[in-house]
CSV table of C-alpha atoms in Angstrom, one decimal:
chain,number,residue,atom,x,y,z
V,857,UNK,CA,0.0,0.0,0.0
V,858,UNK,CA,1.5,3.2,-1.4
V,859,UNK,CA,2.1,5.9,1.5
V,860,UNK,CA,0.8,9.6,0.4
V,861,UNK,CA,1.7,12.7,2.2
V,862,UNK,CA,-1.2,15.3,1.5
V,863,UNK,CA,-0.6,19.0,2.6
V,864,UNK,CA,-2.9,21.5,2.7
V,865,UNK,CA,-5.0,18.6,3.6
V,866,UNK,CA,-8.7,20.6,5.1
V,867,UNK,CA,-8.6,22.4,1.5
V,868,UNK,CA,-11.1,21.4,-1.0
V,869,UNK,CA,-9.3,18.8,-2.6
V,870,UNK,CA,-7.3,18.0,0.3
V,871,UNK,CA,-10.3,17.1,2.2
V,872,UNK,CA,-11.3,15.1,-0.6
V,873,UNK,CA,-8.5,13.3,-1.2
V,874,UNK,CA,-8.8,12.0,2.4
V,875,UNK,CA,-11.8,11.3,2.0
V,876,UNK,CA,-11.3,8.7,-1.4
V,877,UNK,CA,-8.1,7.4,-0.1
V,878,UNK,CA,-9.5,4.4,1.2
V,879,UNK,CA,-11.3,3.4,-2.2
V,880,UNK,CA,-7.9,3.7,-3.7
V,881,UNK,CA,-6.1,1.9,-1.2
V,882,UNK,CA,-3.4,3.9,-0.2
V,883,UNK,CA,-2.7,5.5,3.0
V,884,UNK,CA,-2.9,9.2,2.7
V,885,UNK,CA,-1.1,10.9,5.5
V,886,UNK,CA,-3.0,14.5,5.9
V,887,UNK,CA,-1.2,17.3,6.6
V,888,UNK,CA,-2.4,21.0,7.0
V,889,UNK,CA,-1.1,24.6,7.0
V,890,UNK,CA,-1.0,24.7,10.9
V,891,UNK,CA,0.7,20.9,10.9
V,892,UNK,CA,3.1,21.5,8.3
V,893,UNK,CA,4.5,25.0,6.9
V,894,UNK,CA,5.4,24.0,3.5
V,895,UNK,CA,7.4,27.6,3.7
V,896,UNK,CA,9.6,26.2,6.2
V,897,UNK,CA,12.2,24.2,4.1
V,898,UNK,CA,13.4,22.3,7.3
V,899,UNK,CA,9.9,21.5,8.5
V,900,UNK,CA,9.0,19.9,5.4
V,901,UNK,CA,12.2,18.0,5.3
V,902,UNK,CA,12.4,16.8,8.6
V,903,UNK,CA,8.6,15.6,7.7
V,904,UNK,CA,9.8,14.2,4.7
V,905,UNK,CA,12.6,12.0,6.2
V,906,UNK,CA,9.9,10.7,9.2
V,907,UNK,CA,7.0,9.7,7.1
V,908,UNK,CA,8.8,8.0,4.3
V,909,UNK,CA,6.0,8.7,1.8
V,910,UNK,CA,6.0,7.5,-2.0
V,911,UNK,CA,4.4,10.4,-3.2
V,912,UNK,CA,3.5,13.9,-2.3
V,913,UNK,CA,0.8,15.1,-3.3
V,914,UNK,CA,0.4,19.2,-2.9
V,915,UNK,CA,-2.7,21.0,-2.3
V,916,UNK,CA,-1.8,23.5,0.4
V,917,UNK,CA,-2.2,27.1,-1.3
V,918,UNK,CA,-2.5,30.9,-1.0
V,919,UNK,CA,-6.2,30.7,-2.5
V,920,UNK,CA,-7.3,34.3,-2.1
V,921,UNK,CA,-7.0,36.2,-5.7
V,922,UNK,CA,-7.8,39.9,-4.9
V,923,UNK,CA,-5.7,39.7,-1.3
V,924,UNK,CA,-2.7,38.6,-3.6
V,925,UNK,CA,-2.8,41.9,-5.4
V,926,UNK,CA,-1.9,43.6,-1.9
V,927,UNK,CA,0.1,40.6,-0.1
V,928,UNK,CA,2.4,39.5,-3.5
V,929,UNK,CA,4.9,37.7,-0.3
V,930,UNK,CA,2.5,36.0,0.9
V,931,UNK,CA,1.5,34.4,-2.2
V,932,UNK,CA,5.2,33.8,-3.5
V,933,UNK,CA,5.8,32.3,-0.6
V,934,UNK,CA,3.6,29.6,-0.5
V,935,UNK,CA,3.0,29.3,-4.2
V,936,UNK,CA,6.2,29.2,-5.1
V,937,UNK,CA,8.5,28.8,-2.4
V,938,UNK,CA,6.8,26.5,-0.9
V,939,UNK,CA,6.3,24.2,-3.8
V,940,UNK,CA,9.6,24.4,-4.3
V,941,UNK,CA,10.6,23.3,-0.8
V,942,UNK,CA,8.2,20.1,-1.1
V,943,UNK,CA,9.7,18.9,-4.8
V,944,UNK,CA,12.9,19.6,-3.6
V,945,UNK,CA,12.3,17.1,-0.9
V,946,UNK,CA,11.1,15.0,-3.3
V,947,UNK,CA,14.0,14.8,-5.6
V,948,UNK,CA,16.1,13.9,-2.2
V,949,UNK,CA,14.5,10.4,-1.3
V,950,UNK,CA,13.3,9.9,-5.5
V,951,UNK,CA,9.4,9.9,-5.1
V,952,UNK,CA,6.8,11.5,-7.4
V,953,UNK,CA,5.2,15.1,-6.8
V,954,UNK,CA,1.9,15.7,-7.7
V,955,UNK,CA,1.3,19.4,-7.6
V,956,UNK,CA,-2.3,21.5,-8.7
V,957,UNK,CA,-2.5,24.3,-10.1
V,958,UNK,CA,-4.8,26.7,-12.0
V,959,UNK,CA,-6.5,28.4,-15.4
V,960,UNK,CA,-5.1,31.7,-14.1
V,961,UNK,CA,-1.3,31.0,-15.7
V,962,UNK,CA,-3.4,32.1,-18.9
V,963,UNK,CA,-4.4,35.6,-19.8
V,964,UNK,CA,-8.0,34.3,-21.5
V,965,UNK,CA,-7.7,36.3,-24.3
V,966,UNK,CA,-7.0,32.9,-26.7
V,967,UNK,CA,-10.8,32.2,-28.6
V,968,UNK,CA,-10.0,28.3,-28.2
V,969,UNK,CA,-9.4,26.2,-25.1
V,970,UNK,CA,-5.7,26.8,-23.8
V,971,UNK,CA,-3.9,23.2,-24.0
V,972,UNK,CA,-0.8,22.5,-22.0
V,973,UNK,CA,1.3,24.3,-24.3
V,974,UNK,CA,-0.2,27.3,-25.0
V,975,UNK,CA,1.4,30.0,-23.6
V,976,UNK,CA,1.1,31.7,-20.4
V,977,UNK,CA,0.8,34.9,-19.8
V,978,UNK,CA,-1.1,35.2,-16.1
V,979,UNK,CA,-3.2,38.4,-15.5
V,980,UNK,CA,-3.0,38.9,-11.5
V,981,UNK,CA,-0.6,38.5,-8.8
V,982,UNK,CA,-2.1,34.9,-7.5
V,983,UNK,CA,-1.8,33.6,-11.3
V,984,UNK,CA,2.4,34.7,-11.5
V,985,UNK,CA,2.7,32.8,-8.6
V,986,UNK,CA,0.9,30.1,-9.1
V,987,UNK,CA,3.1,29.7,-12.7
V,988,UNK,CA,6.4,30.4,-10.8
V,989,UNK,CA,5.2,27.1,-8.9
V,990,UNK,CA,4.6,25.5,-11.6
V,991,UNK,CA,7.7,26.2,-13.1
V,992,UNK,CA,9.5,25.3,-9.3
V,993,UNK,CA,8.2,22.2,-9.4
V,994,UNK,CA,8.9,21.3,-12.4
V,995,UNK,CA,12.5,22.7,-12.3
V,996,UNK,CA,13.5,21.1,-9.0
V,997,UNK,CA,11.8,17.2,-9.5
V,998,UNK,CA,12.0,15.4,-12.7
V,999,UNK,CA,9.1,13.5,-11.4
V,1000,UNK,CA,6.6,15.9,-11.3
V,1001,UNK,CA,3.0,16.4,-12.1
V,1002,UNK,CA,1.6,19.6,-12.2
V,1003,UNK,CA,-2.4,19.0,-12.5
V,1004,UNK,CA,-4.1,22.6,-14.0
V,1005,UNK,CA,-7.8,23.0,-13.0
V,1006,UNK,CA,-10.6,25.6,-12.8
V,1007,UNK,CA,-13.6,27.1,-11.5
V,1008,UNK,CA,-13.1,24.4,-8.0
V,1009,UNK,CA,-15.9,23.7,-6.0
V,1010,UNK,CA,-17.1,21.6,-2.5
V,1011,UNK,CA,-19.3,21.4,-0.2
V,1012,UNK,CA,-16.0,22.7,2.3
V,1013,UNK,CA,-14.3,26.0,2.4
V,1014,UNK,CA,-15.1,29.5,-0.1
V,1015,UNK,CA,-16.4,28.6,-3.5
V,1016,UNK,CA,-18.9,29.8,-5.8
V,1017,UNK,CA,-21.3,27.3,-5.3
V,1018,UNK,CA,-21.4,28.1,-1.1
V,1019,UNK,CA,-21.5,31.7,-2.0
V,1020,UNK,CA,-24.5,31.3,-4.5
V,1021,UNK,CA,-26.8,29.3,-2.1
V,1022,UNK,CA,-25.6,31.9,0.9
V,1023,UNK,CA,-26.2,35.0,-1.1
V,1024,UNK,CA,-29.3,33.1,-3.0
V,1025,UNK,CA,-30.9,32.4,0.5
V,1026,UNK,CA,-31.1,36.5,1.4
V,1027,UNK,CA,-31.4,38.0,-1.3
V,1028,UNK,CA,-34.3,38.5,-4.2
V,1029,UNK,CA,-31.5,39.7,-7.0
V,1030,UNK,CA,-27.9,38.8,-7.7
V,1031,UNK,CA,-25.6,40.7,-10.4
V,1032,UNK,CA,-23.4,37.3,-11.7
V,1033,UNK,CA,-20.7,37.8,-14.4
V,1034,UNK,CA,-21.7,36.4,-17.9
V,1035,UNK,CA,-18.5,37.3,-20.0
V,1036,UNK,CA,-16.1,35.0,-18.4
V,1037,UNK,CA,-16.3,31.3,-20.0
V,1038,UNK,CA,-14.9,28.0,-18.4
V,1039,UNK,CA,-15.3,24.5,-16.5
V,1040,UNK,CA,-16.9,23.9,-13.4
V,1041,UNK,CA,-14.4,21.5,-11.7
V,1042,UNK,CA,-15.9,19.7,-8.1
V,1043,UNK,CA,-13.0,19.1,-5.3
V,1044,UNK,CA,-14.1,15.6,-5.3
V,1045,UNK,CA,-13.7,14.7,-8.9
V,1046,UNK,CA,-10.6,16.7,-8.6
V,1047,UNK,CA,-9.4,13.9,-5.8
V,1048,UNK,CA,-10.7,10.5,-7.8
V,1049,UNK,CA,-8.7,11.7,-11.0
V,1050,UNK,CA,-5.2,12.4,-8.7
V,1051,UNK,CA,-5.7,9.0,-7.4
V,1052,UNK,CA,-6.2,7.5,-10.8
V,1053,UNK,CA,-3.3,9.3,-11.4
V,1054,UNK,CA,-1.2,7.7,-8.1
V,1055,UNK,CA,-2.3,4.5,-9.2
V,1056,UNK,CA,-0.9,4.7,-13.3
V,1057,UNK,CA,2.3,6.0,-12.5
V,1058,UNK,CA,4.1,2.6,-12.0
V,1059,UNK,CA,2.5,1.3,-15.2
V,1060,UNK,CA,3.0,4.4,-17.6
V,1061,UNK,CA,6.1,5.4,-19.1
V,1062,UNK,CA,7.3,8.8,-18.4
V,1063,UNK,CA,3.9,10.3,-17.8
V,1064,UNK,CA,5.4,13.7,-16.0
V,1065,UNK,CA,4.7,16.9,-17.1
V,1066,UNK,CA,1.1,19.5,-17.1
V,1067,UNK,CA,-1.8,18.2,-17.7
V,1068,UNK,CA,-5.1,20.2,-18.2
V,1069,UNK,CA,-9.1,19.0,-15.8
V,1070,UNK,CA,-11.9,20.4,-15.5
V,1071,UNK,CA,-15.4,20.1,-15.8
V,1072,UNK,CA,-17.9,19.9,-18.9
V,1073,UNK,CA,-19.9,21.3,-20.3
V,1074,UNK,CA,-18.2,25.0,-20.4
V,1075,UNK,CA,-20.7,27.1,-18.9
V,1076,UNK,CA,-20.3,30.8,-17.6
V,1077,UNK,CA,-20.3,32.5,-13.9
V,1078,UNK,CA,-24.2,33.3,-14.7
V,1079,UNK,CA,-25.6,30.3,-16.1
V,1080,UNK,CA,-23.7,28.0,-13.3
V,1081,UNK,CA,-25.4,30.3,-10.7
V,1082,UNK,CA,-28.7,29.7,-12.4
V,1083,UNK,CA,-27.7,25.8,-12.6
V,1084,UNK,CA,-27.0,26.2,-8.7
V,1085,UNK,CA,-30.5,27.8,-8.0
V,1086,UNK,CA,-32.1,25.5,-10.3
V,1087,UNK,CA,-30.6,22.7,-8.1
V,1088,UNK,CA,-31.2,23.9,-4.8
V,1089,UNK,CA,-34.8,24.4,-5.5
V,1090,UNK,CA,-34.9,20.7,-6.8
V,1091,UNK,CA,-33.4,20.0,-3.7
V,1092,UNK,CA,-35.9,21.9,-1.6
V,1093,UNK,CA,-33.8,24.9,-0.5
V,1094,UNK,CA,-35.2,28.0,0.6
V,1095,UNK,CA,-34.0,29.9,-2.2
V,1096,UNK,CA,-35.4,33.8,-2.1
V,1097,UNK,CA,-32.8,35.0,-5.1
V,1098,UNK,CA,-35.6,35.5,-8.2
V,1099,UNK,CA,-33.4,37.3,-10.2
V,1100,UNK,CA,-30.4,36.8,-11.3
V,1101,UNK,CA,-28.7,39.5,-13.7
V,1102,UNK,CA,-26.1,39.3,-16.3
V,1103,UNK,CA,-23.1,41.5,-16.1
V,1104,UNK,CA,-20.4,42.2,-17.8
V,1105,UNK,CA,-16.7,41.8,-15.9
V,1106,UNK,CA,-16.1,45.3,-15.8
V,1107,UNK,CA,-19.3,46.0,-13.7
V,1108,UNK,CA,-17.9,43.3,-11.1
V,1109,UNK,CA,-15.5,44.8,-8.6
V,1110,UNK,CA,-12.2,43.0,-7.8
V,1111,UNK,CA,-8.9,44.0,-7.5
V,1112,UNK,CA,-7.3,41.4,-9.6
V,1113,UNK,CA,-8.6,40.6,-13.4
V,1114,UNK,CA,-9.3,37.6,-14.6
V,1115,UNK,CA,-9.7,35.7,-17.5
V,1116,UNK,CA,-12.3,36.0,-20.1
V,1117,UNK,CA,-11.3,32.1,-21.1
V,1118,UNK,CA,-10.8,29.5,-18.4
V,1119,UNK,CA,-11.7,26.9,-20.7
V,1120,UNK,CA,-8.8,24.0,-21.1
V,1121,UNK,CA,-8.1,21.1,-23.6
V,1122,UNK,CA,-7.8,18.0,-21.5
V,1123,UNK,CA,-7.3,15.5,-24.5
V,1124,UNK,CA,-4.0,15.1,-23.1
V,1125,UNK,CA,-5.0,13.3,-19.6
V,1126,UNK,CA,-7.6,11.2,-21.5
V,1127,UNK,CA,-4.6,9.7,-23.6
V,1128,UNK,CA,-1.8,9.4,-21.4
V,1129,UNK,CA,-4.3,8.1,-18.5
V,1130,UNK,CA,-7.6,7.4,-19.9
V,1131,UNK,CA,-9.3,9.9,-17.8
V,1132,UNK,CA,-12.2,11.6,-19.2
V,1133,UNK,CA,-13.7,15.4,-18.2
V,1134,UNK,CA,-16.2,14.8,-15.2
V,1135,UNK,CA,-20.1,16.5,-16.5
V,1136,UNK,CA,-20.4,19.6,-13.7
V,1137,UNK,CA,-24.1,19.6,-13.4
V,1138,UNK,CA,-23.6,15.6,-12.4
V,1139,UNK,CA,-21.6,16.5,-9.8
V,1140,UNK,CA,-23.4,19.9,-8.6
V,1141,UNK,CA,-26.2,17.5,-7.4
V,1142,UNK,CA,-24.0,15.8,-5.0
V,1143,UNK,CA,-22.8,18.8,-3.4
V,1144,UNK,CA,-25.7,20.4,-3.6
V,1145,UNK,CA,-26.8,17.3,-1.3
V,1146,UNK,CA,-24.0,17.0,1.0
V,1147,UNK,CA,-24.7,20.7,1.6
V,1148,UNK,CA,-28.2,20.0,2.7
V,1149,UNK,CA,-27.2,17.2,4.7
């Protein structure tokens, strides 16, 4: 049974990955932010060296896009530094890192969906350092995998979907942005496919490098609100939102822009692993449940 050291294990997909561990058989070893600073180049070593694992798998990450714009250490720091501290540790004992990271390494301005090679040009503070971890871990560990999703969403932590059936529940209209285009991508879907991907990599040659997941169909910020509603009704929430109006980007305030395009090519994860895009509004329903529950 393959040991798996998970940090920023209570985030979305950390939490997930937990979770599925067990279906997978492997022994995840959950670490969070408070249990391991992945900043700290001799914490993670010295947690390295005692746990032994076979892989790392990274979740831990500075999340919060419009803070970045005013706290650019505070992301580096975790988004690059620390990724760079855990696939460093990685190349020392000659295990496989499994690192996510985002749609925001791409400036959305491309008409087509952005495949792994397309290049990157990020728009806001969090999506630079989110790249310059990419490129860390890649850099540092020959035996990396650097997973690029979008749009993430749980029944656990801040996510569009919690924010929706929050805002939906007290108010009678919502202003939701129509102009940005891209996947829908649930934590937990997230977690089954890095599994999948734990579980290939003794039987596939070479399969390091970025790969591209997210949900289909490609939807927008207004109609996966209206998908939410729809849901929750089904569901039996007590949903008080009766209109929801489309707006353009500009009339949204945030500090950091963000791309028009979040859609991605994941043909390249389907051949090299055989794993297909999850359908969004499949998996809505089941958070949408958990949520009730």
């Amino acid at each position: 049974m393959k040991r798996v050291l998970v940090t920023g294990s209570r985030g979305q997909v950390g939490t997930e990955l937990l979770r599925l561990a067990p279906d997978f058989y492997v022994q995840a070893i959950g670490r969070t932010r408070r249990e391991l600073d992945i900043c700290d180049s001799s914490a993670v070593n010295d947690e390295v060296e005692e746990l032994a694992p076979d892989v790392i798998i990274n979740t831990a990450a500075y999340t919060a896009v419009d803070k970045a714009e005013q706290d650019k250490g505070g992301a580096f720091s975790v988004n690059e530094i620390g990724v760079g501290n855990l696939a460093r540790a990685c190349t020392d004992i000659g295990i496989p890192f499994i690192h996510i990271s985002t749609d925001y390494v791409f400036d959305g301005r491309q008409q087509t969906p952005y495949s792994e090679d397309d290049p990157v040009r990020p728009l806001c503070i969090y999506g630079e350092s989110k790249l310059a971890g990419e490129q860390a871990a890649i850099n540092t560990c020959t035996k990396t995998i650097v997973l690029r999703t979008a749009w993430v969403y749980s029944a656990h932590g801040n996510n569009f979907v919690k924010s929706m059936l929050h805002c939906g529940a007290q108010r009678e209209e919502l202003r939701v942005v129509n102009d940005q285009h891209g996947g829908p991508t649930a934590a937990r879907d997230i977690a089954d496919t890095i599994w999948k991907i734990v579980k290939r990599l003794d039987i596939i040659e070479q399969p390091w490098g970025i790969y591209h997941y997210c949900g289909v169909p490609d939807t927008t910020w207004h109609a996966f609100a209206e998908a939410i509603f729809d849901e929750a009704r089904r569901q039996d929430y007590e949903i008080k939102v009766r209109s929801v109006i489309a707006i353009p980007s500009k009339e949204y305030p945030a500090l950091a822009p963000r791309p028009k395009n979040s859609i991605l090519n994941c043909e390249k994860i389907q051949a090299v692993f055989d794993i297909c895009q999850p359908n969004w509004r499949d998996s809505l329903i089941k958070v949408v449940e958990e949520l009730k529950a």
